[in-house]
Structures are given as structure tokens and as C-alpha cells.
Amino acid sequence: EISKLARLYRRSIAELLSDSADEDIFVVLHRIDKDFADDPAVNSEVAQHVAICREGTDLKELLGISDEDGPPEYHLPAPHSTMEAVEQGKRVATQERRRLSLGTNPLPDLAKLIATQGVWAAKADLPDEMSGMFLRHASFGMAILINEDHPLARRRFSFAHEYGHALMDRRASATVTTTKNRKDFVEVRANAFAAAFLLPAEGVQSFLRHRKKAMPSREEQIVYDPGMEEAEERIEARSRHVAKFGKVTYQDVSSLMLLFGTSYQAACYRLKSLELINRQELDELLAKEEYAEAAFGLLDLFDGNLKTKQDEEQRFDEDVLRLQVVNLAIEAYRREAVSKGRLRDISSVLRISAEKLLELAEVA
């Protein structure tokens, strides 16, 4: 009977039997976003993913797997201005890259990276105006859902954005990122984090230096020599760069976005925030986005929605949540921590074949 109730209400058995005092996550979401309360499709979609996260958490507990090594919480004062929000986001992005030993390299698959930090991450069928959400609850820990219908580059940005909420806004039970709250300081902070996390300053600067772009028109180097006695003996080197050759073009921005896996616009604005281009150059580059699309279209690298060829491969990489729970279920069955009936309940939540899951578990 409890198993049937759990399936009916899309809750885990452990949750029905627990005495958690945490407020129901859907009550929190309804309070945050009124439109969410009026959209049964969104409610159902989020409930399905929350149920999977709860099953995964229950299985982790059965297997003695701890998330104590999850991401740290960056305790920050509430930003009181856009500039303060931006500075906080950039600073945390730099610290998090250092903590994860990511260097200045492009990031791997974001969903996998987030999953290694003990945060559930998945795509979901959300309204177009909703980029994603961050959820935290005692019954499943922390979870990130992003809009599966957005282009690949935007999905990557959304994963980074919501991960920023997990790091900086964990005291809130939920945050919902929509077009309506984009100017809120905490959303600006998460956007600044995502931009700096995906496009690290040193990595972008190194990319442009390699192309001899955004460099000063004159460059002077003085080589120190401990043997010199007079200033006239200094070894000096000078070079001049033709300004038009050092100009950042839409081809440079396109190559930058492909290297770091961002959108064309995100790359443009990051260049401006690093003061590698001025406002006029920013406007000129943004106006040439269609040329970037056309140029890469010749190589079949983009479709009309600016999705790269890697999109189909990435699609599977991003869906790590269900794969995580399947692996946990198989391991729990192998250790005789769950029964065949429990395995069937889990398959129901995952919406996969119970027979197939049982077959995989039997041969483990």
C-alpha cells in the first residue's frame, strides 16, 4: 500500500515514512513563481524529476554513499548593486575553478561536472521563459533542472548559472530563473558566475594573445641583466602592431565560443567585461552574429538554432540523472539492499522497463 501511495503521489517510500520538518518544495516553488502554480504540466515535470532525485538519495543512503564532499557554500552578503553582484559572481567563479583544479581550460560536460559534486543535474521540459531552477530539500539534497529545449550553448550556461545558485544561494530552498527576474541582484550574480566559470579571464586572454588580437599598438620589453652597470646597457625590444590586424573579429568570437562551449553573445559580452573590446566594438560584433552563423553553416557546424554538431552526443551526456539512479539501483540490488519489488518501483519512477532493469541487475 505504501509503495502504491508513493507511485501515486510521486514520492519516495522513505519520504512518506520520514518526519522531515522541511517545507514541501512545491509550496516553496508556488510561492516564488505564481505562474508555476498555474501550470500543471510544469508541476508534473518537476515532480517527476524530484521523485527520481529522492529515489537516488534513498539508494545512496542504503549503499552508504555520502555527499559530504559536495561543493562548498560561499557565504556572501546580499548584493546591493549590480556591480557588487557581478564582482561577487566573478570572484566565486575564480575560486571554484581553482578548487576543482580546472585551470583556464574549457569546461567538460557541465551536468557530469555538477554530478561529481553531489548535486543532481538534469534537463527538463520547462516553459521557454524559464531557463532553469535550483532546488534544495532534506529528502533529496540539491538538484538542478534546466530547460531541455534551449540550444546547447544556452543549456551549458544555464547549468553553470544554477550551479552558481547552489554555491551562493543555498540557504534558499529554491530559485527559479525566468525572464521576469533577470534583473534581480542574485540572478545577476549567478549570470556573472556562469560567464566567468565558462570563460575564465586567463583562458580568454591566452586565446587572443595566440591570435595576436586585442594587443596594445606598441609593445616594449626590457630584459633584466644582473651584469649591466649603466642604464645605457639595458637590453630593450620594441614592436608595433598594426591596429586593424589586432582587431577582434566575428571569426575570433566564433572560434572562442566553440572552444569554450558558449553562445556567440555570451562570448561577446565576456570580452567586453574583460575590457578586451570597447562598447562600440561590442555593438559591431553583436551585429555580425548572423555572419558567424553563415560562416559556420558552410561547414555544417550550426543549424538554425545555433546548436553544434556535438549536440546529439551532448544530449546523452547531459542526461546523467537517470543513469546515476539506474546504476545505484543495480548496485543496491547486487548487494541485496533492495528487493525485486523495490526495483520495479524504481523503474516506475524512472519510466523505464522493469524487466530490463531487473535483467541488468541480475547479471551485475
mmCIF file of C-alpha atoms in Angstrom:
data_model
loop_
_atom_site.group_PDB
_atom_site.id
_atom_site.type_symbol
_atom_site.label_atom_id
_atom_site.label_comp_id
_atom_site.label_asym_id
_atom_site.label_seq_id
_atom_site.Cartn_x
_atom_site.Cartn_y
_atom_site.Cartn_z
ATOM 1 C CA GLU A 1 0.000 0.000 0.000
ATOM 2 C CA ILE A 2 2.816 2.387 0.827
ATOM 3 C CA SER A 3 4.509 1.534 -2.470
ATOM 4 C CA LYS A 4 1.287 2.342 -4.367
ATOM 5 C CA LEU A 5 0.901 5.626 -2.488
ATOM 6 C CA ALA A 6 4.495 6.546 -3.323
ATOM 7 C CA ARG A 7 3.867 5.959 -7.029
ATOM 8 C CA LEU A 8 0.560 7.829 -6.922
ATOM 9 C CA TYR A 9 1.997 10.937 -5.275
ATOM 10 C CA ARG A 10 5.411 10.627 -6.946
ATOM 11 C CA ARG A 11 7.203 10.494 -3.626
ATOM 12 C CA SER A 12 9.784 8.053 -2.366
ATOM 13 C CA ILE A 13 8.827 5.487 0.261
ATOM 14 C CA ALA A 14 11.458 6.927 2.599
ATOM 15 C CA GLU A 15 9.884 10.368 2.279
ATOM 16 C CA LEU A 16 6.427 9.081 3.199
ATOM 17 C CA LEU A 17 7.883 7.451 6.307
ATOM 18 C CA SER A 18 10.169 10.350 7.282
ATOM 19 C CA ASP A 19 9.473 13.062 9.848
ATOM 20 C CA SER A 20 11.320 15.819 7.957
ATOM 21 C CA ALA A 21 10.297 19.289 9.038
ATOM 22 C CA ASP A 22 11.384 20.901 5.751
ATOM 23 C CA GLU A 23 8.652 22.769 3.935
ATOM 24 C CA ASP A 24 7.318 20.947 0.868
ATOM 25 C CA ILE A 25 9.423 22.013 -2.096
ATOM 26 C CA PHE A 26 6.351 22.618 -4.258
ATOM 27 C CA VAL A 27 4.874 25.001 -1.718
ATOM 28 C CA VAL A 28 8.133 26.950 -1.919
ATOM 29 C CA LEU A 29 8.083 26.958 -5.722
ATOM 30 C CA HIS A 30 4.486 28.127 -5.828
ATOM 31 C CA ARG A 31 5.368 30.994 -3.528
ATOM 32 C CA ILE A 32 8.330 32.011 -5.664
ATOM 33 C CA ASP A 33 6.617 31.852 -9.042
ATOM 34 C CA LYS A 34 2.837 32.248 -9.309
ATOM 35 C CA ASP A 35 2.836 31.036 -12.914
ATOM 36 C CA PHE A 36 4.384 27.786 -11.764
ATOM 37 C CA ALA A 37 1.368 27.108 -9.558
ATOM 38 C CA ASP A 38 -0.975 27.538 -12.520
ATOM 39 C CA ASP A 39 0.880 25.247 -14.914
ATOM 40 C CA PRO A 40 0.093 21.568 -14.218
ATOM 41 C CA ALA A 41 2.497 20.426 -16.954
ATOM 42 C CA VAL A 42 5.456 22.130 -15.259
ATOM 43 C CA ASN A 43 4.328 20.823 -11.881
ATOM 44 C CA SER A 44 4.216 17.280 -13.243
ATOM 45 C CA GLU A 45 7.609 17.576 -14.941
ATOM 46 C CA VAL A 46 9.351 18.899 -11.847
ATOM 47 C CA ALA A 47 7.587 16.350 -9.638
ATOM 48 C CA GLN A 48 8.870 13.548 -11.879
ATOM 49 C CA HIS A 49 12.470 14.724 -11.585
ATOM 50 C CA VAL A 50 12.197 15.358 -7.856
ATOM 51 C CA ALA A 51 10.892 11.798 -7.422
ATOM 52 C CA ILE A 52 13.937 10.458 -9.283
ATOM 53 C CA CYS A 53 16.264 12.540 -7.101
ATOM 54 C CA ARG A 54 14.561 11.185 -3.979
ATOM 55 C CA GLU A 55 14.957 7.616 -5.186
ATOM 56 C CA GLY A 56 18.623 8.299 -5.871
ATOM 57 C CA THR A 57 19.108 9.777 -2.407
ATOM 58 C CA ASP A 58 17.406 6.775 -0.768
ATOM 59 C CA LEU A 59 19.652 4.404 -2.724
ATOM 60 C CA LYS A 60 22.761 6.346 -1.718
ATOM 61 C CA GLU A 61 21.766 6.022 1.922
ATOM 62 C CA LEU A 62 21.229 2.272 1.512
ATOM 63 C CA LEU A 63 24.672 1.954 -0.070
ATOM 64 C CA GLY A 64 26.361 4.163 2.498
ATOM 65 C CA ILE A 65 27.385 6.757 -0.099
ATOM 66 C CA SER A 66 27.940 10.196 1.427
ATOM 67 C CA ASP A 67 27.785 13.599 -0.252
ATOM 68 C CA GLU A 68 29.834 15.241 2.462
ATOM 69 C CA ASP A 69 32.475 16.093 -0.131
ATOM 70 C CA GLY A 70 29.987 18.147 -2.125
ATOM 71 C CA PRO A 71 30.506 21.735 -3.189
ATOM 72 C CA PRO A 72 31.247 24.330 -0.502
ATOM 73 C CA GLU A 73 28.822 27.073 0.370
ATOM 74 C CA TYR A 74 30.207 30.524 -0.318
ATOM 75 C CA HIS A 75 28.809 32.761 2.390
ATOM 76 C CA LEU A 76 28.298 36.147 0.777
ATOM 77 C CA PRO A 77 26.409 39.242 1.852
ATOM 78 C CA ALA A 78 23.347 40.043 -0.223
ATOM 79 C CA PRO A 79 24.464 42.256 -3.129
ATOM 80 C CA HIS A 80 23.071 45.790 -3.033
ATOM 81 C CA SER A 81 24.075 46.826 -6.544
ATOM 82 C CA THR A 82 24.629 45.311 -9.968
ATOM 83 C CA MET A 83 28.376 45.918 -9.744
ATOM 84 C CA GLU A 84 28.598 44.237 -6.335
ATOM 85 C CA ALA A 85 26.655 41.251 -7.691
ATOM 86 C CA VAL A 86 28.977 40.988 -10.702
ATOM 87 C CA GLU A 87 32.141 41.176 -8.591
ATOM 88 C CA GLN A 88 30.869 38.509 -6.194
ATOM 89 C CA GLY A 89 29.960 36.154 -9.029
ATOM 90 C CA LYS A 90 33.320 36.574 -10.772
ATOM 91 C CA ARG A 91 35.248 36.054 -7.538
ATOM 92 C CA VAL A 92 33.411 32.829 -6.663
ATOM 93 C CA ALA A 93 33.872 31.514 -10.218
ATOM 94 C CA THR A 94 37.633 32.000 -9.944
ATOM 95 C CA GLN A 95 37.734 30.320 -6.529
ATOM 96 C CA GLU A 96 35.594 27.385 -7.693
ATOM 97 C CA ARG A 97 37.733 26.801 -10.780
ATOM 98 C CA ARG A 98 40.781 26.766 -8.541
ATOM 99 C CA ARG A 99 39.138 24.369 -6.070
ATOM 100 C CA LEU A 100 38.211 21.968 -8.869
ATOM 101 C CA SER A 101 41.675 22.247 -10.461
ATOM 102 C CA LEU A 102 40.122 23.295 -13.763
ATOM 103 C CA GLY A 103 42.839 25.775 -14.656
ATOM 104 C CA THR A 104 41.936 28.015 -17.587
ATOM 105 C CA ASN A 105 40.737 25.201 -19.851
ATOM 106 C CA PRO A 106 37.269 24.862 -21.405
ATOM 107 C CA LEU A 107 34.867 23.033 -19.114
ATOM 108 C CA PRO A 108 33.816 19.436 -19.810
ATOM 109 C CA ASP A 109 30.164 18.388 -19.797
ATOM 110 C CA LEU A 110 28.528 20.572 -17.139
ATOM 111 C CA ALA A 111 25.939 18.043 -15.962
ATOM 112 C CA LYS A 112 28.654 15.466 -15.287
ATOM 113 C CA LEU A 113 30.831 18.020 -13.517
ATOM 114 C CA ILE A 114 27.938 19.084 -11.299
ATOM 115 C CA ALA A 115 27.025 15.452 -10.586
ATOM 116 C CA THR A 116 30.553 14.771 -9.316
ATOM 117 C CA GLN A 117 29.904 17.459 -6.697
ATOM 118 C CA GLY A 118 26.907 15.602 -5.246
ATOM 119 C CA VAL A 119 24.292 17.796 -6.929
ATOM 120 C CA TRP A 120 21.618 16.126 -9.057
ATOM 121 C CA ALA A 121 21.527 17.673 -12.542
ATOM 122 C CA ALA A 122 19.144 17.073 -15.429
ATOM 123 C CA LYS A 123 17.277 18.596 -18.332
ATOM 124 C CA ALA A 124 13.520 19.056 -18.067
ATOM 125 C CA ASP A 125 10.596 20.136 -20.199
ATOM 126 C CA LEU A 126 10.156 23.700 -18.936
ATOM 127 C CA PRO A 127 8.436 26.784 -20.412
ATOM 128 C CA ASP A 128 10.611 28.742 -22.827
ATOM 129 C CA GLU A 129 10.806 31.739 -20.486
ATOM 130 C CA MET A 130 12.182 29.518 -17.702
ATOM 131 C CA SER A 131 15.896 28.735 -18.074
ATOM 132 C CA GLY A 132 16.169 26.522 -15.039
ATOM 133 C CA MET A 133 15.833 26.111 -11.290
ATOM 134 C CA PHE A 134 17.832 25.136 -8.238
ATOM 135 C CA LEU A 135 16.152 23.049 -5.526
ATOM 136 C CA ARG A 136 17.269 22.026 -2.047
ATOM 137 C CA HIS A 137 15.400 19.737 0.319
ATOM 138 C CA ALA A 138 16.269 17.269 3.083
ATOM 139 C CA SER A 139 14.632 14.430 1.150
ATOM 140 C CA PHE A 140 16.887 14.686 -1.909
ATOM 141 C CA GLY A 141 19.669 17.186 -1.222
ATOM 142 C CA MET A 142 20.393 19.638 -4.025
ATOM 143 C CA ALA A 143 19.124 19.425 -7.598
ATOM 144 C CA ILE A 144 19.422 21.492 -10.766
ATOM 145 C CA LEU A 145 16.948 21.370 -13.644
ATOM 146 C CA ILE A 146 17.481 23.279 -16.891
ATOM 147 C CA ASN A 147 15.335 23.794 -19.971
ATOM 148 C CA GLU A 148 15.941 20.913 -22.397
ATOM 149 C CA ASP A 149 14.520 22.814 -25.391
ATOM 150 C CA HIS A 150 17.112 25.589 -25.311
ATOM 151 C CA PRO A 151 20.156 25.399 -27.616
ATOM 152 C CA LEU A 152 23.243 23.589 -26.362
ATOM 153 C CA ALA A 153 25.247 26.737 -25.566
ATOM 154 C CA ARG A 154 22.393 28.163 -23.546
ATOM 155 C CA ARG A 155 21.892 24.867 -21.694
ATOM 156 C CA ARG A 156 25.556 24.914 -20.694
ATOM 157 C CA PHE A 157 25.184 28.488 -19.453
ATOM 158 C CA SER A 158 22.043 27.522 -17.527
ATOM 159 C CA PHE A 159 23.809 24.599 -15.848
ATOM 160 C CA ALA A 160 26.614 26.961 -14.785
ATOM 161 C CA HIS A 161 24.092 29.600 -13.665
ATOM 162 C CA GLU A 162 22.133 27.193 -11.472
ATOM 163 C CA TYR A 163 25.369 25.733 -10.111
ATOM 164 C CA GLY A 164 26.173 29.277 -9.043
ATOM 165 C CA HIS A 165 22.929 29.312 -7.056
ATOM 166 C CA ALA A 166 23.964 26.025 -5.435
ATOM 167 C CA LEU A 167 27.217 27.635 -4.325
ATOM 168 C CA MET A 168 25.982 31.108 -3.336
ATOM 169 C CA ASP A 169 22.235 30.867 -2.618
ATOM 170 C CA ARG A 170 21.920 27.540 -0.867
ATOM 171 C CA ARG A 171 20.048 28.997 2.088
ATOM 172 C CA ALA A 172 17.043 29.399 -0.191
ATOM 173 C CA SER A 173 15.047 26.206 -0.704
ATOM 174 C CA ALA A 174 14.528 27.060 -4.350
ATOM 175 C CA THR A 175 15.387 29.601 -7.031
ATOM 176 C CA VAL A 176 13.640 29.801 -10.377
ATOM 177 C CA THR A 177 15.405 31.563 -13.255
ATOM 178 C CA THR A 178 12.990 33.249 -15.656
ATOM 179 C CA THR A 179 12.907 36.275 -17.925
ATOM 180 C CA LYS A 180 10.894 38.067 -15.238
ATOM 181 C CA ASN A 181 13.579 38.101 -12.559
ATOM 182 C CA ARG A 182 16.670 38.539 -14.750
ATOM 183 C CA LYS A 183 17.473 41.919 -13.143
ATOM 184 C CA ASP A 184 17.365 40.653 -9.560
ATOM 185 C CA PHE A 185 20.797 41.001 -7.986
ATOM 186 C CA VAL A 186 21.077 37.292 -7.113
ATOM 187 C CA GLU A 187 20.286 36.426 -10.743
ATOM 188 C CA VAL A 188 22.848 38.953 -11.995
ATOM 189 C CA ARG A 189 25.372 37.394 -9.612
ATOM 190 C CA ALA A 190 24.639 33.891 -10.907
ATOM 191 C CA ASN A 191 24.967 35.129 -14.513
ATOM 192 C CA ALA A 192 28.320 36.759 -13.716
ATOM 193 C CA PHE A 193 29.433 33.499 -12.105
ATOM 194 C CA ALA A 194 28.377 31.468 -15.148
ATOM 195 C CA ALA A 195 30.190 33.771 -17.601
ATOM 196 C CA ALA A 196 33.424 33.737 -15.589
ATOM 197 C CA PHE A 197 33.135 29.989 -14.878
ATOM 198 C CA LEU A 198 32.680 29.110 -18.560
ATOM 199 C CA LEU A 199 35.040 31.777 -19.935
ATOM 200 C CA PRO A 200 37.911 32.245 -17.458
ATOM 201 C CA ALA A 201 39.759 35.531 -17.880
ATOM 202 C CA GLU A 202 43.201 33.982 -18.339
ATOM 203 C CA GLY A 203 41.890 31.438 -20.820
ATOM 204 C CA VAL A 204 40.215 34.103 -22.968
ATOM 205 C CA GLN A 205 43.268 36.363 -22.837
ATOM 206 C CA SER A 206 45.564 33.485 -23.776
ATOM 207 C CA PHE A 207 43.306 32.630 -26.720
ATOM 208 C CA LEU A 208 43.507 36.194 -28.050
ATOM 209 C CA ARG A 209 47.248 36.510 -27.418
ATOM 210 C CA HIS A 210 47.794 33.382 -29.503
ATOM 211 C CA ARG A 211 45.936 35.112 -32.330
ATOM 212 C CA LYS A 212 47.728 38.419 -31.638
ATOM 213 C CA LYS A 213 44.422 40.123 -31.025
ATOM 214 C CA ALA A 214 43.401 42.873 -28.597
ATOM 215 C CA MET A 215 47.046 43.769 -28.082
ATOM 216 C CA PRO A 216 48.470 47.281 -27.496
ATOM 217 C CA SER A 217 49.663 49.069 -30.640
ATOM 218 C CA ARG A 218 53.135 49.374 -29.134
ATOM 219 C CA GLU A 219 54.924 46.783 -27.044
ATOM 220 C CA GLU A 220 58.180 47.297 -25.195
ATOM 221 C CA GLN A 221 60.228 44.756 -23.263
ATOM 222 C CA ILE A 222 63.326 45.427 -21.135
ATOM 223 C CA VAL A 223 65.363 42.355 -20.262
ATOM 224 C CA TYR A 224 66.967 42.393 -16.830
ATOM 225 C CA ASP A 225 70.682 41.564 -16.796
ATOM 226 C CA PRO A 226 72.440 41.465 -13.406
ATOM 227 C CA GLY A 227 75.725 42.193 -15.157
ATOM 228 C CA MET A 228 74.752 45.595 -16.528
ATOM 229 C CA GLU A 229 76.131 48.644 -14.758
ATOM 230 C CA GLU A 230 74.596 51.577 -16.610
ATOM 231 C CA ALA A 231 71.088 52.275 -17.854
ATOM 232 C CA GLU A 232 72.507 52.645 -21.335
ATOM 233 C CA GLU A 233 73.450 48.958 -21.250
ATOM 234 C CA ARG A 234 69.864 47.772 -20.924
ATOM 235 C CA ILE A 235 68.654 45.264 -23.478
ATOM 236 C CA GLU A 236 65.409 46.518 -24.932
ATOM 237 C CA ALA A 237 62.962 45.161 -27.506
ATOM 238 C CA ARG A 238 60.165 47.065 -29.191
ATOM 239 C CA SER A 239 57.459 46.071 -31.603
ATOM 240 C CA ARG A 240 54.488 47.742 -33.254
ATOM 241 C CA HIS A 241 51.222 46.064 -34.136
ATOM 242 C CA VAL A 242 49.007 47.248 -36.966
ATOM 243 C CA ALA A 243 45.764 48.231 -35.256
ATOM 244 C CA LYS A 244 43.445 46.759 -37.886
ATOM 245 C CA PHE A 245 45.263 43.405 -37.719
ATOM 246 C CA GLY A 246 44.774 43.220 -33.961
ATOM 247 C CA LYS A 247 41.043 43.919 -34.113
ATOM 248 C CA VAL A 248 38.796 41.211 -32.678
ATOM 249 C CA THR A 249 36.515 39.948 -35.456
ATOM 250 C CA TYR A 250 33.375 37.848 -35.509
ATOM 251 C CA GLN A 251 35.542 34.891 -36.610
ATOM 252 C CA ASP A 252 37.568 35.257 -33.404
ATOM 253 C CA VAL A 253 34.389 35.349 -31.321
ATOM 254 C CA SER A 254 33.023 32.294 -33.121
ATOM 255 C CA SER A 255 36.208 30.329 -32.504
ATOM 256 C CA LEU A 256 36.161 31.432 -28.867
ATOM 257 C CA MET A 257 32.573 30.285 -28.396
ATOM 258 C CA LEU A 258 33.268 26.894 -29.988
ATOM 259 C CA LEU A 259 36.361 26.375 -27.836
ATOM 260 C CA PHE A 260 34.623 27.197 -24.541
ATOM 261 C CA GLY A 261 31.145 25.941 -25.476
ATOM 262 C CA THR A 262 29.201 29.183 -25.057
ATOM 263 C CA SER A 263 26.879 31.250 -27.211
ATOM 264 C CA TYR A 264 28.150 33.954 -29.569
ATOM 265 C CA GLN A 265 26.556 36.687 -27.469
ATOM 266 C CA ALA A 266 27.965 35.310 -24.205
ATOM 267 C CA ALA A 267 31.462 35.374 -25.727
ATOM 268 C CA CYS A 268 30.977 38.973 -26.913
ATOM 269 C CA TYR A 269 29.823 40.237 -23.537
ATOM 270 C CA ARG A 270 32.622 38.382 -21.765
ATOM 271 C CA LEU A 271 35.173 40.132 -23.974
ATOM 272 C CA LYS A 272 33.622 43.456 -23.027
ATOM 273 C CA SER A 273 33.571 42.658 -19.305
ATOM 274 C CA LEU A 274 37.294 41.835 -19.532
ATOM 275 C CA GLU A 275 37.823 45.195 -21.311
ATOM 276 C CA LEU A 276 39.330 43.450 -24.317
ATOM 277 C CA ILE A 277 36.894 45.322 -26.562
ATOM 278 C CA ASN A 278 35.074 48.616 -26.097
ATOM 279 C CA ARG A 279 31.346 49.299 -26.279
ATOM 280 C CA GLN A 280 31.440 50.267 -29.965
ATOM 281 C CA GLU A 281 33.308 47.085 -30.845
ATOM 282 C CA LEU A 282 30.808 45.092 -28.784
ATOM 283 C CA ASP A 283 27.891 46.529 -30.758
ATOM 284 C CA GLU A 284 29.683 45.846 -34.046
ATOM 285 C CA LEU A 285 30.383 42.234 -33.106
ATOM 286 C CA LEU A 286 26.834 41.624 -31.904
ATOM 287 C CA ALA A 287 25.527 42.978 -35.212
ATOM 288 C CA LYS A 288 27.612 40.389 -37.076
ATOM 289 C CA GLU A 289 26.241 37.304 -35.340
ATOM 290 C CA GLU A 290 24.389 36.285 -38.488
ATOM 291 C CA TYR A 291 27.667 36.254 -40.417
ATOM 292 C CA ALA A 292 29.201 33.948 -37.834
ATOM 293 C CA GLU A 293 26.227 31.635 -38.245
ATOM 294 C CA ALA A 294 26.524 31.758 -42.028
ATOM 295 C CA ALA A 295 30.272 31.088 -41.959
ATOM 296 C CA PHE A 296 29.911 28.036 -39.753
ATOM 297 C CA GLY A 297 26.866 26.983 -41.714
ATOM 298 C CA LEU A 298 29.198 26.397 -44.651
ATOM 299 C CA LEU A 299 30.907 23.757 -42.549
ATOM 300 C CA ASP A 300 27.603 22.373 -41.243
ATOM 301 C CA LEU A 301 28.600 23.253 -37.678
ATOM 302 C CA PHE A 302 25.345 25.019 -36.873
ATOM 303 C CA ASP A 303 21.674 24.654 -37.580
ATOM 304 C CA GLY A 304 19.056 27.379 -37.350
ATOM 305 C CA ASN A 305 19.025 27.238 -33.564
ATOM 306 C CA LEU A 306 22.786 27.593 -33.191
ATOM 307 C CA LYS A 307 23.198 24.020 -31.996
ATOM 308 C CA THR A 308 26.565 22.464 -32.697
ATOM 309 C CA LYS A 309 27.134 19.059 -34.209
ATOM 310 C CA GLN A 310 28.130 17.892 -30.764
ATOM 311 C CA ASP A 311 24.533 18.476 -29.685
ATOM 312 C CA GLU A 312 23.285 14.934 -30.170
ATOM 313 C CA GLU A 313 26.301 13.479 -28.394
ATOM 314 C CA GLN A 314 25.960 16.088 -25.659
ATOM 315 C CA ARG A 315 22.284 15.283 -25.285
ATOM 316 C CA PHE A 316 23.172 11.875 -23.847
ATOM 317 C CA ASP A 317 25.962 13.283 -21.729
ATOM 318 C CA GLU A 318 23.611 15.745 -20.078
ATOM 319 C CA ASP A 319 21.041 13.119 -19.074
ATOM 320 C CA VAL A 320 23.164 11.827 -16.208
ATOM 321 C CA LEU A 321 20.462 11.896 -13.514
ATOM 322 C CA ARG A 322 18.554 8.809 -14.661
ATOM 323 C CA LEU A 323 21.788 6.971 -15.436
ATOM 324 C CA GLN A 324 23.056 7.716 -11.925
ATOM 325 C CA VAL A 325 19.908 6.303 -10.316
ATOM 326 C CA VAL A 326 19.920 3.223 -12.583
ATOM 327 C CA ASN A 327 23.496 2.464 -11.546
ATOM 328 C CA LEU A 328 22.654 2.982 -7.867
ATOM 329 C CA ALA A 329 19.625 0.688 -8.161
ATOM 330 C CA ILE A 330 21.632 -2.081 -9.816
ATOM 331 C CA GLU A 331 24.353 -1.851 -7.185
ATOM 332 C CA ALA A 332 21.775 -1.864 -4.365
ATOM 333 C CA TYR A 333 20.156 -4.986 -5.821
ATOM 334 C CA ARG A 334 23.560 -6.642 -6.205
ATOM 335 C CA ARG A 335 24.232 -6.026 -2.510
ATOM 336 C CA GLU A 336 20.746 -7.346 -1.656
ATOM 337 C CA ALA A 337 19.846 -3.958 -0.176
ATOM 338 C CA VAL A 338 16.648 -3.784 -2.289
ATOM 339 C CA SER A 339 14.210 -6.444 -3.459
ATOM 340 C CA LYS A 340 12.800 -7.178 -6.904
ATOM 341 C CA GLY A 341 9.626 -5.362 -5.895
ATOM 342 C CA ARG A 342 11.605 -2.299 -4.877
ATOM 343 C CA LEU A 343 13.473 -2.451 -8.169
ATOM 344 C CA ARG A 344 10.151 -2.428 -10.006
ATOM 345 C CA ASP A 345 9.056 0.630 -8.004
ATOM 346 C CA ILE A 346 12.257 2.414 -9.012
ATOM 347 C CA SER A 347 11.754 1.525 -12.681
ATOM 348 C CA SER A 348 8.281 3.038 -12.466
ATOM 349 C CA VAL A 349 9.671 6.332 -11.194
ATOM 350 C CA LEU A 350 12.353 6.285 -13.894
ATOM 351 C CA ARG A 351 9.729 5.365 -16.507
ATOM 352 C CA ILE A 352 11.788 2.513 -17.883
ATOM 353 C CA SER A 353 11.131 -1.200 -18.382
ATOM 354 C CA ALA A 354 11.078 -3.066 -15.058
ATOM 355 C CA GLU A 355 12.021 -6.297 -16.826
ATOM 356 C CA LYS A 356 15.029 -4.697 -18.491
ATOM 357 C CA LEU A 357 16.208 -3.102 -15.252
ATOM 358 C CA LEU A 358 15.829 -6.418 -13.443
ATOM 359 C CA GLU A 359 17.751 -8.193 -16.200
ATOM 360 C CA LEU A 360 20.624 -5.706 -15.890
ATOM 361 C CA ALA A 361 20.612 -6.076 -12.117
ATOM 362 C CA GLU A 362 20.647 -9.873 -12.252
ATOM 363 C CA VAL A 363 23.823 -10.009 -14.327
ATOM 364 C CA ALA A 364 25.709 -7.394 -12.290
#
